[in-house]
Amino acid sequence: QVLLVESGGGAVQPGGSLRLSCAAPRLITSTFSRYVMGWYRQVQGKQRELVADITYRGRTNYLDSVKGRFTISRDNSRKKVYLQMNGLTPDDTAIYYCSAFGGPDDHHWGQGTQVTVSS
């Protein structure tokens, strides 16, 4: 099991920004590089959805509704992945989960961090 430790969630007003971080402290660097790292989010009663992911080489993929507002990045030497979220709206309110995907039988999740956007 891959340990993923998230931080950076919280409450913010509409239009504000947050930066989520996720660390994989127990992986060695070469193993971290195998994983597509990503961020998902889930609202109670709805399916978990992919927000953004990034390959080792930096190829990214975004949910349409966050394009131009969110930026995913990774630091392979530090075994970390980040999600910079700008222009937040109440629709972005959710629990955000860090993901490490190495295949259908090798998919790992963080514990989740709450993001709340309200005035």
Coordinates of C-alpha atoms in Angstrom, one line a residue:
Q1 CA 0.0 0.0 0.0
V2 CA 1.3 3.4 -1.0
L3 CA 1.0 6.0 1.8
L4 CA -0.2 9.4 0.5
V5 CA -0.3 12.3 2.8
E6 CA -2.3 15.4 1.8
S7 CA -2.3 18.9 3.1
G8 CA -3.6 22.3 2.2
G9 CA -7.3 22.1 2.2
G10 CA -9.5 24.6 4.0
A11 CA -12.2 27.2 3.6
V12 CA -12.0 30.1 1.2
Q13 CA -14.2 32.7 -0.3
P14 CA -15.3 32.6 -3.9
G15 CA -12.5 33.8 -6.2
G16 CA -9.9 32.7 -3.7
S17 CA -7.0 30.3 -4.1
L18 CA -5.7 27.2 -2.3
R19 CA -2.8 24.9 -2.9
L20 CA -3.1 21.2 -2.1
S21 CA 0.0 19.1 -1.6
C22 CA 0.5 15.4 -1.5
A23 CA 3.6 13.5 -0.4
A24 CA 4.5 9.9 -0.8
P25 CA 7.1 9.7 1.9
R26 CA 7.6 5.9 1.9
L27 CA 8.3 5.6 -1.8
I28 CA 11.7 5.7 -3.3
T29 CA 12.1 8.2 -6.2
S30 CA 12.3 5.5 -8.9
T31 CA 9.1 3.9 -7.7
F32 CA 7.3 7.3 -7.5
S33 CA 8.1 7.8 -11.1
R34 CA 6.0 4.8 -12.1
Y35 CA 2.8 6.4 -10.9
V36 CA 0.5 8.8 -12.7
M37 CA -0.3 11.2 -9.8
G38 CA -3.6 12.9 -9.6
W39 CA -6.3 14.7 -7.7
Y40 CA -9.9 13.6 -7.5
R41 CA -12.8 15.1 -5.7
Q42 CA -16.0 13.9 -4.3
V43 CA -19.2 15.5 -3.0
Q44 CA -21.4 13.5 -0.8
G45 CA -23.9 11.5 -2.8
K46 CA -22.0 11.8 -6.0
Q47 CA -19.3 9.8 -7.7
R48 CA -15.6 10.6 -7.2
E49 CA -14.3 12.5 -10.3
L50 CA -10.9 13.1 -11.7
V51 CA -9.9 16.7 -11.4
A52 CA -6.4 16.5 -12.8
D53 CA -3.5 14.1 -13.3
I54 CA 0.1 14.2 -14.4
T55 CA 2.6 11.7 -15.7
Y56 CA 6.2 11.4 -14.6
R57 CA 7.2 13.4 -17.7
G58 CA 4.7 16.2 -16.9
R59 CA 1.9 15.4 -19.3
T60 CA -1.3 16.7 -17.7
N61 CA -5.0 16.1 -18.0
Y62 CA -7.8 18.3 -16.5
L63 CA -11.5 18.2 -15.9
D64 CA -13.1 20.6 -18.3
S65 CA -14.6 22.8 -15.5
V66 CA -11.2 23.5 -13.9
K67 CA -9.2 24.1 -17.0
G68 CA -7.6 27.5 -16.8
R69 CA -8.1 27.7 -13.1
F70 CA -6.3 24.7 -11.6
T71 CA -2.7 23.6 -12.2
I72 CA -1.3 20.3 -11.3
S73 CA 2.5 19.8 -10.9
R74 CA 4.8 17.3 -9.4
D75 CA 8.3 17.3 -7.9
N76 CA 9.7 13.9 -8.6
S77 CA 12.8 14.4 -6.5
R78 CA 10.7 15.2 -3.5
K79 CA 8.0 12.7 -4.3
K80 CA 5.3 15.3 -4.2
V81 CA 2.3 16.4 -6.3
Y82 CA 0.5 19.7 -6.0
L83 CA -2.8 21.2 -7.1
Q84 CA -2.9 25.0 -7.4
M85 CA -6.5 26.1 -7.4
N86 CA -7.4 29.7 -8.4
G87 CA -10.7 31.3 -9.0
L88 CA -12.5 28.9 -6.7
T89 CA -16.2 28.7 -6.8
P90 CA -18.8 27.0 -4.6
D91 CA -19.0 24.2 -7.1
D92 CA -15.4 23.3 -6.2
T93 CA -16.5 22.5 -2.7
A94 CA -15.6 18.8 -2.1
I95 CA -13.3 16.4 -0.4
Y96 CA -10.1 16.2 -2.5
Y97 CA -8.2 13.0 -2.7
C98 CA -4.6 12.4 -3.9
S99 CA -4.2 9.4 -6.2
A100 CA -1.3 7.3 -7.3
F101 CA -2.2 5.2 -10.3
G102 CA 0.1 2.4 -11.4
G103 CA -2.6 0.2 -13.0
P104 CA -6.0 -1.2 -12.1
D105 CA -4.6 -3.3 -9.3
D106 CA -2.1 -0.6 -8.2
H107 CA -4.3 2.4 -7.4
H108 CA -3.8 4.2 -4.1
W109 CA -5.6 7.0 -2.3
G110 CA -4.8 9.6 0.3
Q111 CA -7.1 10.2 3.2
G112 CA -8.8 13.3 1.6
T113 CA -8.8 16.9 2.5
Q114 CA -11.8 19.2 2.6
V115 CA -12.1 22.2 0.4
T116 CA -15.0 24.6 1.1
V117 CA -15.7 27.6 -1.0
S118 CA -18.4 29.9 0.4
S119 CA -19.0 33.5 1.3

